[in-house]
Amino acid sequence: MLALMKSLTQSFLGKVIAMIIIAGMAFWGVDQMVAQFRNGLGSNLMAAGSEAMDMPTLDRRVEVLLKNINAQSDDPITKEQAAEQGMIDQVFELMKSRTVNLGFARKIGVEPSTEAVIAELKKVDAFRNPLTGELDLATYQRVLAENRFSQQEYEAQVKDDLALETLRGGAEAGLIIPALLSDIQTRYLAESRDVAWFILDATKAPKPAAPTDEEIKAFYDENVDALESPERRAIDMIKLSADDFISQVEVTEQEVATIYEASKSERFSEPEQRTWLELMFDSRDAARDAFGALAGGADPATLQAVASRESRTAKADEIDDVLLRDAMFGPGKQSGALFGPKDMGDGRWLVARLVSVQPGAVFPLESVSDQIRSELARDRATQLLYTKLDELDRAIGAGYDLARIATELGVPVISFEPVDRNGYTEDGLPMLGLMGAQDALAQAFDIPVGETSNQFAGADGTYITSPRKVIAASTPDFETIKEDVKTALVMRNEGQAVQKMVQDIQAKIQAGETTLEAQAAAAGADVMTPPAAVTRVNAEQSGLPNAAIGAVFSGKAGEVFTFPNRTGDHYIIIQMKQVNDPSPGDVAAATAMASTAVTSSLRSDMSAALEQDVQKALKLRVNNAAFNAYKASLSTDQ
């Protein structure tokens, strides 16, 4: 297909077609631009009152979200993947709410002061000077630069956050929780229920009679559509990764030795230890005076007003105090480095001085040479892989078949027996190697036999596929799969027999024809009860599954409920015996939880009401076309 397009564009007719396409795209773009200016948004994605948000701001929000997600994940995601999972849409919805609320806040005059912004900055530990523990401009600007924020941009965000907090706080400021509501919620949580249950062994259910040939055929006819075997394809695949080219690179002993010498103290040694002196003072002024004296070169032994002094030796990972660790072990810290004064929270103030650095023992070259050689070989193999990927692009563009591409790249073609779209053979065996190809596997079902897919990056390599043979979807005839159909029918009948047994027990107990205890005895099972009556506060400690707890508190006295275990071979038969009024002890245990629940619920209702009033008072204008264009720009196919 690519080769055909390439040859077509060399002809006069092809050039005319290309000009028509380009002209059409240009007119489409003009139409979109006119629509954009008509809605009054200009280059913005959305606006409400004087507040607006443009595409770079949305992109920054998305980048911050992904940075936070990927910092906690072993499997980082890209913007394209975030768009596919709906994360970009969620961010956009949040920004719509933020924009309209900020617009309303500006409209009614909510404007945080400079002093309020500074107070917020002082709360951020990362902005504090590691020596003084106070807000420091140089530290603040350095941290912002490391996180790709300008000072103006970050402070504007803090100001917006304060405005929103003030808006919400104002709406909730007059909220008073009625005692009646708290009392109702308390009684709701403290109400207790007496329950009892036993475990029924479902494998003891009566076995149904073996099905006749007529019943088997009827079951086959009923499920003939489900018995259809899906289309399967025999697929050839090429997988490229750095591992394929490690054997083609060379690493010399001299290179290993050079890397070792250059980085042995940082990478190939035991962690260093450091010794520092901790001086405690009874006042901040005394600590500051001592800090100044030490900074001027004074001997710690000559300092006055020292309440206590202690010498400590440790490794960096043994220090819990992050600021102290940075001051003693940070880059470039040498003997004489200072930390403090720091308020210890008990009336004492700490000043620390680094005394000495004890480097860790260096590992011998022989013990780390294999690691260095492997890392260097993989790095070079990765560089070679990038070259091969460029060659792959050219080969696909030239319309080469998979065999020729493999020959050009020097990698093998992997052939798989016919599989369905999920990568399973007719016998149900998973072709794991092919499943790893994901998008390349999917495309192999959308292209003709012999054609080559695009290249797709997977978790452990780049994949290209080509279908070798197509086996059309078909339904096996009855005689071929009669025994399999019989097995399925027997399993269904046995399952229905178990269901009938359980339902009969449930109905008889609930109708009063028998008791839970009598049925448990007949089943050879023990009746169990929780240590105390079950309340909504202690329900999780009762030993009952969550589904049973929900049923117990939604049911009536005497009702019976049944729930299977995961494998379906045992059932819990549970009866709600009695509903009890709250006891004084249960009320006391539920009071705090009830107050929290009511407060949270009313605040949520108040926030929702505020959101509705804001949307009525201020119109939010949204450029959905521009947002869709932004999402489309995240695709690697663009």
XYZ file of C-alpha atoms in Angstrom:
638
model
C 0.000 0.000 0.000
C 2.754 2.449 0.911
C 4.721 1.544 -2.191
C 1.623 2.122 -4.329
C 1.025 5.548 -2.795
C 4.657 6.476 -3.288
C 4.542 5.558 -6.973
C 1.184 7.299 -7.445
C 2.521 10.630 -6.213
C 5.195 10.538 -8.907
C 2.509 10.748 -11.641
C 0.685 13.867 -12.881
C -2.686 12.480 -11.768
C -1.303 11.731 -8.299
C -0.038 15.295 -7.917
C -3.445 16.684 -8.907
C -5.139 14.460 -6.291
C -2.630 15.599 -3.651
C -3.351 19.266 -4.471
C -7.105 18.663 -4.064
C -6.541 17.007 -0.679
C -4.277 19.837 0.511
C -6.775 22.472 -0.636
C -9.584 20.673 1.174
C -7.533 20.560 4.363
C -6.776 24.270 4.054
C -10.472 25.170 3.639
C -11.329 22.955 6.621
C -8.720 24.757 8.693
C -10.105 28.175 7.679
C -13.611 27.068 8.644
C -12.392 25.963 12.059
C -10.544 29.250 12.560
C -13.641 31.298 11.700
C -15.718 29.240 14.159
C -13.096 29.765 16.820
C -13.211 33.555 16.525
C -17.001 33.548 16.401
C -17.251 31.978 19.842
C -15.070 34.733 21.294
C -12.436 32.405 22.739
C -9.546 33.308 20.448
C -6.723 30.880 21.219
C -8.278 29.769 24.519
C -9.811 26.376 25.169
C -12.352 27.769 27.612
C -13.319 30.990 29.354
C -15.703 32.189 32.076
C -15.876 35.877 32.865
C -12.318 37.232 33.061
C -10.823 33.749 33.623
C -9.555 31.715 30.645
C -7.396 28.687 29.949
C -5.300 28.063 26.834
C -3.804 24.893 25.367
C -0.292 25.287 26.921
C -1.900 25.526 30.375
C -3.886 22.328 29.788
C -0.759 20.614 28.498
C 1.146 21.664 31.633
C -1.611 20.227 33.820
C -1.456 16.957 31.909
C 2.343 16.822 32.270
C 2.133 17.398 36.029
C -0.485 14.638 36.326
C 1.639 12.153 34.374
C 4.769 13.098 36.314
C 3.005 12.329 39.598
C 1.518 9.074 38.261
C 4.762 7.850 36.704
C 6.761 8.665 39.840
C 4.712 6.035 41.696
C 4.415 3.495 38.869
C 6.706 0.798 37.498
C 4.971 1.106 34.122
C 5.020 4.784 33.048
C 2.333 5.979 30.639
C 2.519 8.503 27.817
C 0.149 11.335 26.951
C -1.277 9.212 24.159
C -2.022 6.364 26.584
C -3.522 8.848 29.051
C -5.838 10.080 26.294
C -6.859 6.510 25.428
C -7.666 5.816 29.107
C -9.808 8.955 29.400
C -7.418 10.808 31.736
C -7.146 13.833 29.428
C -10.946 14.144 29.371
C -11.007 14.008 33.181
C -8.386 16.759 33.433
C -10.396 18.851 30.953
C -13.569 18.441 33.012
C -11.717 19.442 36.189
C -10.299 22.500 34.430
C -13.797 23.488 33.271
C -14.972 23.453 36.894
C -11.859 25.320 38.019
C -12.204 27.976 35.310
C -15.865 28.774 35.957
C -15.314 28.897 39.733
C -12.288 31.178 39.374
C -14.248 33.379 36.986
C -17.029 33.667 39.577
C -14.510 34.371 42.355
C -12.991 37.197 40.295
C -16.473 38.541 39.551
C -17.425 38.853 43.244
C -14.019 40.261 44.213
C -12.286 37.289 45.827
C -8.600 38.216 45.460
C -6.016 36.654 47.824
C -3.399 39.088 49.121
C 0.347 38.875 48.568
C 0.748 38.136 52.274
C -1.579 35.129 51.956
C 0.465 33.770 49.034
C 3.717 34.177 50.981
C 2.163 32.415 53.977
C 1.357 29.448 51.716
C 4.903 29.379 50.322
C 6.293 29.252 53.855
C 4.396 26.010 54.446
C 6.319 24.163 51.701
C 9.355 22.373 53.153
C 11.080 22.181 49.753
C 11.311 26.003 49.616
C 13.120 26.325 52.945
C 16.825 26.982 53.297
C 18.417 23.735 54.559
C 20.519 25.751 57.014
C 17.971 28.184 58.462
C 14.814 26.167 57.868
C 12.997 29.294 56.615
C 11.606 30.355 53.223
C 14.558 31.185 50.987
C 14.258 32.943 47.616
C 17.221 31.157 46.019
C 15.993 27.726 47.154
C 12.460 28.581 46.047
C 13.569 29.614 42.560
C 15.841 26.577 42.201
C 13.043 24.122 43.084
C 10.674 25.837 40.644
C 13.280 25.673 37.872
C 13.850 21.965 38.516
C 10.107 21.396 38.073
C 9.854 23.636 34.975
C 7.754 26.326 36.672
C 8.302 30.060 36.424
C 7.896 32.049 39.622
C 5.024 34.047 38.127
C 3.246 30.905 36.944
C 3.560 29.082 40.267
C 2.460 32.052 42.370
C -0.537 32.590 40.084
C -1.502 28.956 40.662
C -1.152 29.362 44.436
C -3.274 32.508 44.244
C -5.949 30.666 42.270
C -5.944 27.794 44.788
C -6.414 30.269 47.639
C -9.281 31.958 45.788
C -11.057 28.634 45.305
C -10.436 27.693 48.928
C -11.914 31.028 50.043
C -14.925 30.526 47.782
C -15.604 27.044 49.175
C -14.836 28.131 52.711
C -17.306 30.988 52.451
C -20.036 28.629 51.326
C -19.357 26.256 54.225
C -18.629 28.877 56.886
C -22.208 29.132 58.059
C -22.831 25.403 58.014
C -24.232 24.214 61.339
C -24.959 20.521 61.755
C -28.429 20.058 63.313
C -28.302 17.792 66.355
C -31.332 15.946 65.023
C -29.457 14.864 61.906
C -26.487 13.666 63.957
C -28.788 11.737 66.273
C -30.543 10.051 63.346
C -27.241 9.099 61.747
C -25.931 7.817 65.087
C -28.950 5.553 65.615
C -28.657 4.371 61.990
C -25.027 3.333 62.520
C -25.564 1.911 66.027
C -28.632 -0.206 65.179
C -27.612 -3.862 65.619
C -28.790 -7.073 64.014
C -28.614 -10.664 65.225
C -27.504 -13.048 62.491
C -26.627 -16.733 62.197
C -25.344 -18.831 59.315
C -23.925 -22.149 58.213
C -21.764 -23.263 55.295
C -23.444 -25.644 52.830
C -21.268 -28.098 50.895
C -22.700 -27.791 47.346
C -20.814 -30.852 46.124
C -23.328 -32.972 48.076
C -26.235 -31.814 45.915
C -28.136 -34.649 44.153
C -26.591 -35.507 40.793
C -29.005 -35.117 37.844
C -29.583 -37.987 35.421
C -27.208 -38.294 32.457
C -28.556 -36.368 29.440
C -30.000 -38.277 26.463
C -28.763 -37.858 22.899
C -31.869 -35.802 22.140
C -31.153 -33.432 25.027
C -27.528 -33.070 23.941
C -28.605 -32.219 20.372
C -31.179 -29.735 21.642
C -28.502 -28.075 23.826
C -26.221 -27.885 20.772
C -28.993 -26.220 18.710
C -29.707 -23.718 21.481
C -26.057 -22.628 21.672
C -24.956 -23.067 18.069
C -24.052 -19.355 17.726
C -21.822 -19.490 20.814
C -20.104 -22.606 19.462
C -18.850 -20.787 16.368
C -15.075 -20.901 16.060
C -13.762 -17.359 15.348
C -11.549 -16.452 12.425
C -7.953 -17.460 13.014
C -4.815 -16.380 11.263
C -1.368 -17.897 10.973
C 0.956 -14.952 11.605
C 4.637 -14.243 10.997
C 6.296 -11.684 13.220
C 9.531 -9.743 13.609
C 10.495 -8.422 17.015
C 13.346 -5.949 17.437
C 14.955 -5.066 20.751
C 18.410 -4.161 22.001
C 18.899 -7.823 22.987
C 18.958 -8.771 19.293
C 22.086 -6.696 18.697
C 24.161 -7.174 21.849
C 26.178 -9.902 20.099
C 27.078 -7.399 17.369
C 28.770 -4.854 19.644
C 32.194 -5.018 21.258
C 33.378 -3.734 24.633
C 37.121 -3.713 25.381
C 38.778 -4.278 28.740
C 40.259 -0.772 28.507
C 36.779 0.746 28.204
C 35.590 -1.195 31.238
C 38.606 -0.015 33.258
C 38.090 3.601 32.163
C 34.444 3.638 33.255
C 35.382 1.960 36.533
C 38.023 4.545 37.384
C 35.761 7.437 36.476
C 32.816 6.336 38.627
C 34.058 3.875 41.228
C 33.616 6.207 44.173
C 30.004 7.020 43.218
C 28.768 3.704 41.792
C 31.056 0.904 42.892
C 31.617 1.424 46.595
C 29.902 0.953 49.911
C 27.828 3.959 51.056
C 29.984 6.536 52.804
C 29.531 7.442 56.445
C 29.658 10.931 57.867
C 30.223 12.219 61.380
C 28.596 15.406 62.623
C 28.175 17.218 65.906
C 24.653 17.987 67.141
C 24.416 20.959 69.508
C 21.194 21.657 71.421
C 20.208 25.091 72.767
C 17.376 26.229 75.000
C 16.493 29.278 72.885
C 16.431 30.304 69.264
C 18.646 33.323 69.887
C 21.342 31.172 71.496
C 21.194 28.743 68.567
C 21.476 31.594 66.044
C 24.464 33.077 67.860
C 26.168 29.687 67.845
C 25.380 29.175 64.150
C 26.950 32.550 63.341
C 30.022 31.773 65.405
C 30.499 28.378 63.722
C 30.053 29.963 60.283
C 32.850 32.353 61.236
C 35.193 29.482 62.081
C 34.704 29.193 65.842
C 35.640 25.948 67.610
C 32.465 24.124 68.780
C 34.155 23.482 72.137
C 34.231 27.236 72.858
C 30.522 27.892 72.281
C 28.419 29.212 75.154
C 24.904 28.237 76.287
C 25.122 24.728 74.810
C 22.482 22.610 76.575
C 23.855 19.314 75.200
C 26.197 18.067 72.513
C 26.345 14.695 70.785
C 28.561 13.276 68.035
C 26.747 11.076 65.519
C 28.016 8.846 62.701
C 25.638 7.371 60.134
C 24.920 6.679 56.468
C 22.560 8.890 54.490
C 19.701 6.370 54.427
C 19.822 6.108 58.216
C 18.743 9.751 58.720
C 14.988 10.373 58.834
C 15.185 14.181 58.874
C 15.283 15.133 55.180
C 16.663 18.658 55.761
C 19.400 17.387 58.077
C 20.303 14.641 55.589
C 20.582 17.155 52.749
C 22.748 19.456 54.866
C 25.140 16.697 55.906
C 25.137 14.494 52.766
C 24.076 16.855 49.985
C 26.212 17.390 46.851
C 29.407 19.274 47.620
C 28.960 19.125 51.399
C 32.337 18.937 53.116
C 33.651 19.160 56.679
C 32.378 22.335 58.311
C 28.945 22.323 56.641
C 26.242 23.637 58.967
C 22.567 22.969 59.609
C 19.966 24.836 61.680
C 18.774 26.362 63.811
C 15.839 23.933 63.819
C 12.969 23.964 66.302
C 12.792 20.440 67.770
C 9.268 21.009 69.106
C 10.192 20.508 72.763
C 11.637 23.958 73.477
C 15.088 23.018 72.180
C 16.873 24.235 69.047
C 19.326 22.154 67.006
C 22.507 23.300 65.256
C 24.612 20.633 63.494
C 28.158 20.810 62.085
C 29.683 18.245 59.717
C 32.964 16.955 61.186
C 34.289 14.331 58.770
C 33.524 12.144 55.767
C 34.489 8.455 55.737
C 34.335 7.094 52.165
C 32.923 3.591 51.727
C 35.134 0.686 50.672
C 35.572 0.509 46.883
C 34.625 -2.764 45.187
C 37.471 -4.336 43.159
C 37.255 -4.093 39.375
C 36.962 -7.864 39.037
C 33.697 -7.917 40.997
C 31.944 -5.249 38.877
C 33.532 -5.655 35.436
C 30.699 -7.885 34.162
C 28.121 -5.297 35.232
C 30.018 -2.472 33.474
C 30.517 -4.559 30.334
C 26.839 -5.522 30.244
C 25.639 -1.935 30.719
C 27.987 -0.575 28.044
C 27.079 -3.363 25.609
C 23.382 -2.727 26.124
C 23.854 0.997 25.605
C 25.628 0.393 22.291
C 23.098 -2.239 21.278
C 20.352 0.314 21.926
C 22.095 2.820 19.662
C 22.376 0.142 16.992
C 18.663 -0.627 17.478
C 17.780 2.989 16.664
C 19.736 2.661 13.429
C 17.879 -0.564 12.617
C 14.537 1.102 13.301
C 15.377 3.776 10.727
C 16.175 0.993 8.269
C 12.876 -0.654 9.198
C 10.962 2.526 8.360
C 12.594 2.662 4.957
C 11.918 -1.038 4.288
C 8.223 -0.736 5.203
C 7.940 2.403 3.099
C 9.483 0.558 0.150
C 6.804 -2.141 0.437
C 9.180 -5.025 1.277
C 7.630 -8.257 2.532
C 8.401 -9.519 6.026
C 11.012 -12.061 4.909
C 13.047 -9.420 3.061
C 12.759 -6.981 5.968
C 14.075 -9.667 8.336
C 17.002 -10.347 5.980
C 17.802 -6.636 5.706
C 17.797 -6.207 9.499
C 19.507 -9.492 10.328
C 16.761 -10.765 12.637
C 14.677 -13.968 12.431
C 11.051 -14.299 11.379
C 8.950 -15.920 14.126
C 6.042 -17.979 12.802
C 2.943 -18.772 14.865
C 0.220 -21.315 14.264
C -3.298 -19.926 13.644
C -4.644 -17.816 16.498
C -7.752 -15.728 17.131
C -7.685 -11.972 17.665
C -6.731 -12.494 21.323
C -3.733 -14.677 20.482
C -5.198 -18.090 21.417
C -4.948 -21.222 19.282
C -7.904 -23.477 18.529
C -6.876 -25.638 21.501
C -6.924 -22.607 23.805
C -3.140 -22.260 24.083
C -1.936 -18.662 24.493
C 0.802 -17.558 22.091
C 2.460 -15.278 24.626
C 5.135 -14.046 22.256
C 2.484 -12.887 19.808
C 0.253 -11.460 22.527
C 3.102 -9.133 23.467
C 2.814 -7.562 20.020
C -0.602 -6.107 20.998
C -1.340 -3.467 18.293
C 0.717 -5.349 15.705
C -1.345 -8.485 16.428
C -4.571 -6.502 16.048
C -3.472 -5.042 12.713
C -2.562 -8.510 11.410
C -6.329 -9.214 11.370
C -7.060 -6.063 9.345
C -4.619 -6.525 6.430
C -4.511 -9.074 3.578
C -2.304 -12.152 3.576
C 1.300 -11.270 2.768
C 0.986 -7.563 3.588
C 3.158 -6.090 6.342
C 1.808 -4.191 9.334
C 3.135 -0.898 10.619
C 5.753 -1.057 13.334
C 4.446 -0.864 16.887
C 6.415 -0.282 20.072
C 5.634 -2.777 22.840
C 6.810 -3.141 26.422
C 9.927 -5.121 25.434
C 10.523 -4.371 21.761
C 9.233 -3.169 18.415
C 6.895 -5.507 16.515
C 5.932 -6.012 12.856
C 3.494 -8.716 11.730
C 2.246 -10.252 8.501
C -0.658 -12.732 8.147
C 0.440 -15.971 6.455
C -2.905 -17.777 6.233
C -6.563 -17.068 7.061
C -8.892 -19.700 8.514
C -12.453 -18.433 8.212
C -14.889 -18.548 11.109
C -16.904 -21.786 11.220
C -19.214 -23.831 13.396
C -18.188 -27.461 14.069
C -20.851 -30.035 13.243
C -22.662 -31.809 16.047
C -20.988 -35.210 15.738
C -17.509 -33.638 15.901
C -18.057 -31.963 19.264
C -20.832 -34.120 20.722
C -18.760 -35.169 23.763
C -17.729 -31.580 24.504
C -21.374 -30.480 24.268
C -22.376 -33.315 26.587
C -19.774 -32.249 29.164
C -21.041 -28.659 29.037
C -24.642 -29.818 29.442
C -23.777 -32.007 32.435
C -22.025 -29.056 34.095
C -25.054 -26.828 33.480
C -27.455 -29.419 34.875
C -25.315 -29.939 37.962
C -25.156 -26.192 38.532
C -28.934 -25.944 38.245
C -29.328 -28.806 40.720
C -27.166 -26.954 43.236
C -29.160 -23.753 42.691
C -32.438 -25.590 43.248
C -31.151 -27.197 46.455
C -30.001 -23.830 47.819
C -33.224 -22.071 46.807
C -35.344 -24.786 48.404
C -33.480 -24.467 51.709
C -33.799 -20.673 51.575
C -37.540 -20.801 50.834
C -38.345 -23.376 53.547
C -36.482 -21.451 56.284
C -38.021 -18.139 55.247
C -41.547 -19.656 55.101
C -41.147 -21.106 58.603
C -41.402 -24.726 57.409
C -38.022 -25.437 58.997
C -35.260 -23.620 60.838
C -31.722 -22.580 60.007
C -30.490 -24.876 62.776
C -32.422 -27.885 61.405
C -31.092 -27.351 57.887
C -27.550 -26.984 59.207
C -27.906 -30.278 61.096
C -29.248 -32.004 57.978
C -26.252 -30.725 56.018
C -23.831 -31.819 58.747
C -22.718 -28.220 59.319
C -22.313 -26.054 62.434
C -24.362 -22.906 62.987
C -22.129 -19.869 63.463
C -22.786 -16.434 64.975
C -20.583 -13.351 65.390
C -19.144 -12.554 68.855
C -21.648 -9.688 69.216
C -24.648 -8.259 67.419
C -23.614 -6.741 64.091
C -23.754 -2.946 63.648
C -22.742 -0.843 60.672
C -19.697 0.190 62.710
C -18.374 -3.296 63.520
C -19.766 -5.195 60.506
C -16.368 -5.673 58.865
C -15.145 -7.547 61.948
C -18.101 -9.974 61.877
C -16.442 -12.398 59.442
C -19.230 -12.022 56.874
C -18.520 -11.213 53.200
C -19.354 -7.661 52.071
C -22.297 -8.829 49.947
C -23.819 -10.571 52.971
C -23.357 -7.486 55.162
C -25.201 -5.364 52.612
C -28.056 -7.873 52.459
C -28.343 -8.132 56.254
C -28.738 -4.356 56.658
C -31.214 -4.034 53.807
C -33.335 -7.012 54.824
C -36.083 -7.713 57.323
C -36.089 -9.922 60.399
C -36.420 -13.559 59.378
C -35.102 -13.078 55.823
C -32.607 -15.629 54.496
C -29.790 -14.868 52.065
C -27.428 -17.168 50.182
C -24.021 -16.426 48.659
C -21.589 -18.791 46.876
C -17.849 -18.790 47.407
C -15.528 -18.015 44.485
C -15.484 -21.569 43.156
C -19.201 -22.174 43.707
C -18.694 -25.425 45.615
C -19.834 -23.968 48.967
C -22.640 -21.580 49.911
C -23.177 -19.473 53.015
C -26.816 -19.660 54.182
C -27.395 -16.662 56.449
C -30.506 -15.566 58.312
C -31.135 -12.150 59.797
C -32.801 -13.108 63.080
C -33.655 -9.816 64.759
C -33.243 -6.018 64.584
C -32.206 -4.448 67.907
C -32.467 -0.861 69.131
C -29.063 0.793 69.655
C -27.421 0.083 73.005
C -25.733 2.924 74.935
C -22.334 1.397 74.169
C -23.050 1.146 70.448
C -24.333 4.742 70.401
C -21.129 5.967 72.053
C -19.026 4.037 69.525
C -20.978 5.445 66.563
C -21.240 9.108 67.628
C -17.933 10.337 66.186
C -18.418 8.417 62.934
C -21.959 9.751 62.574
C -20.856 13.347 63.097
C -18.120 12.963 60.482
C -20.488 11.331 57.992
C -23.185 14.013 58.358
C -20.671 16.849 58.142
C -19.076 15.361 55.038
C -22.447 14.788 53.380
C -23.694 18.326 54.070
C -20.440 19.861 52.850
C -20.700 17.816 49.681
C -24.287 19.032 49.201
C -23.195 22.619 49.853
C -20.366 22.320 47.296
C -22.764 20.914 44.703
C -25.214 23.761 45.367
C -22.409 26.308 45.047
C -21.335 24.744 41.751
C -24.886 25.002 40.383
C -25.245 28.648 41.457
C -21.874 29.526 39.914
C -22.844 27.924 36.607
C -26.125 29.845 36.606
C -24.382 33.132 37.393
C -21.546 32.774 34.866
C -21.521 31.183 31.429
C -18.651 28.844 30.596
C -17.613 28.954 26.934
C -15.706 25.924 25.657
C -13.825 25.362 22.383
C -14.422 21.629 21.996
C -12.930 21.564 18.497
C -9.611 22.881 19.806
C -9.670 20.349 22.643
C -10.276 17.490 20.224
C -7.409 18.779 18.081
C -5.163 18.768 21.158
C -6.045 15.140 21.895
C -5.463 14.185 18.272
C -2.016 15.813 18.406
C -0.999 13.371 21.159
C -1.264 10.373 18.836
C 2.038 8.927 17.667
C 0.374 8.346 14.300
C 0.075 12.059 13.619
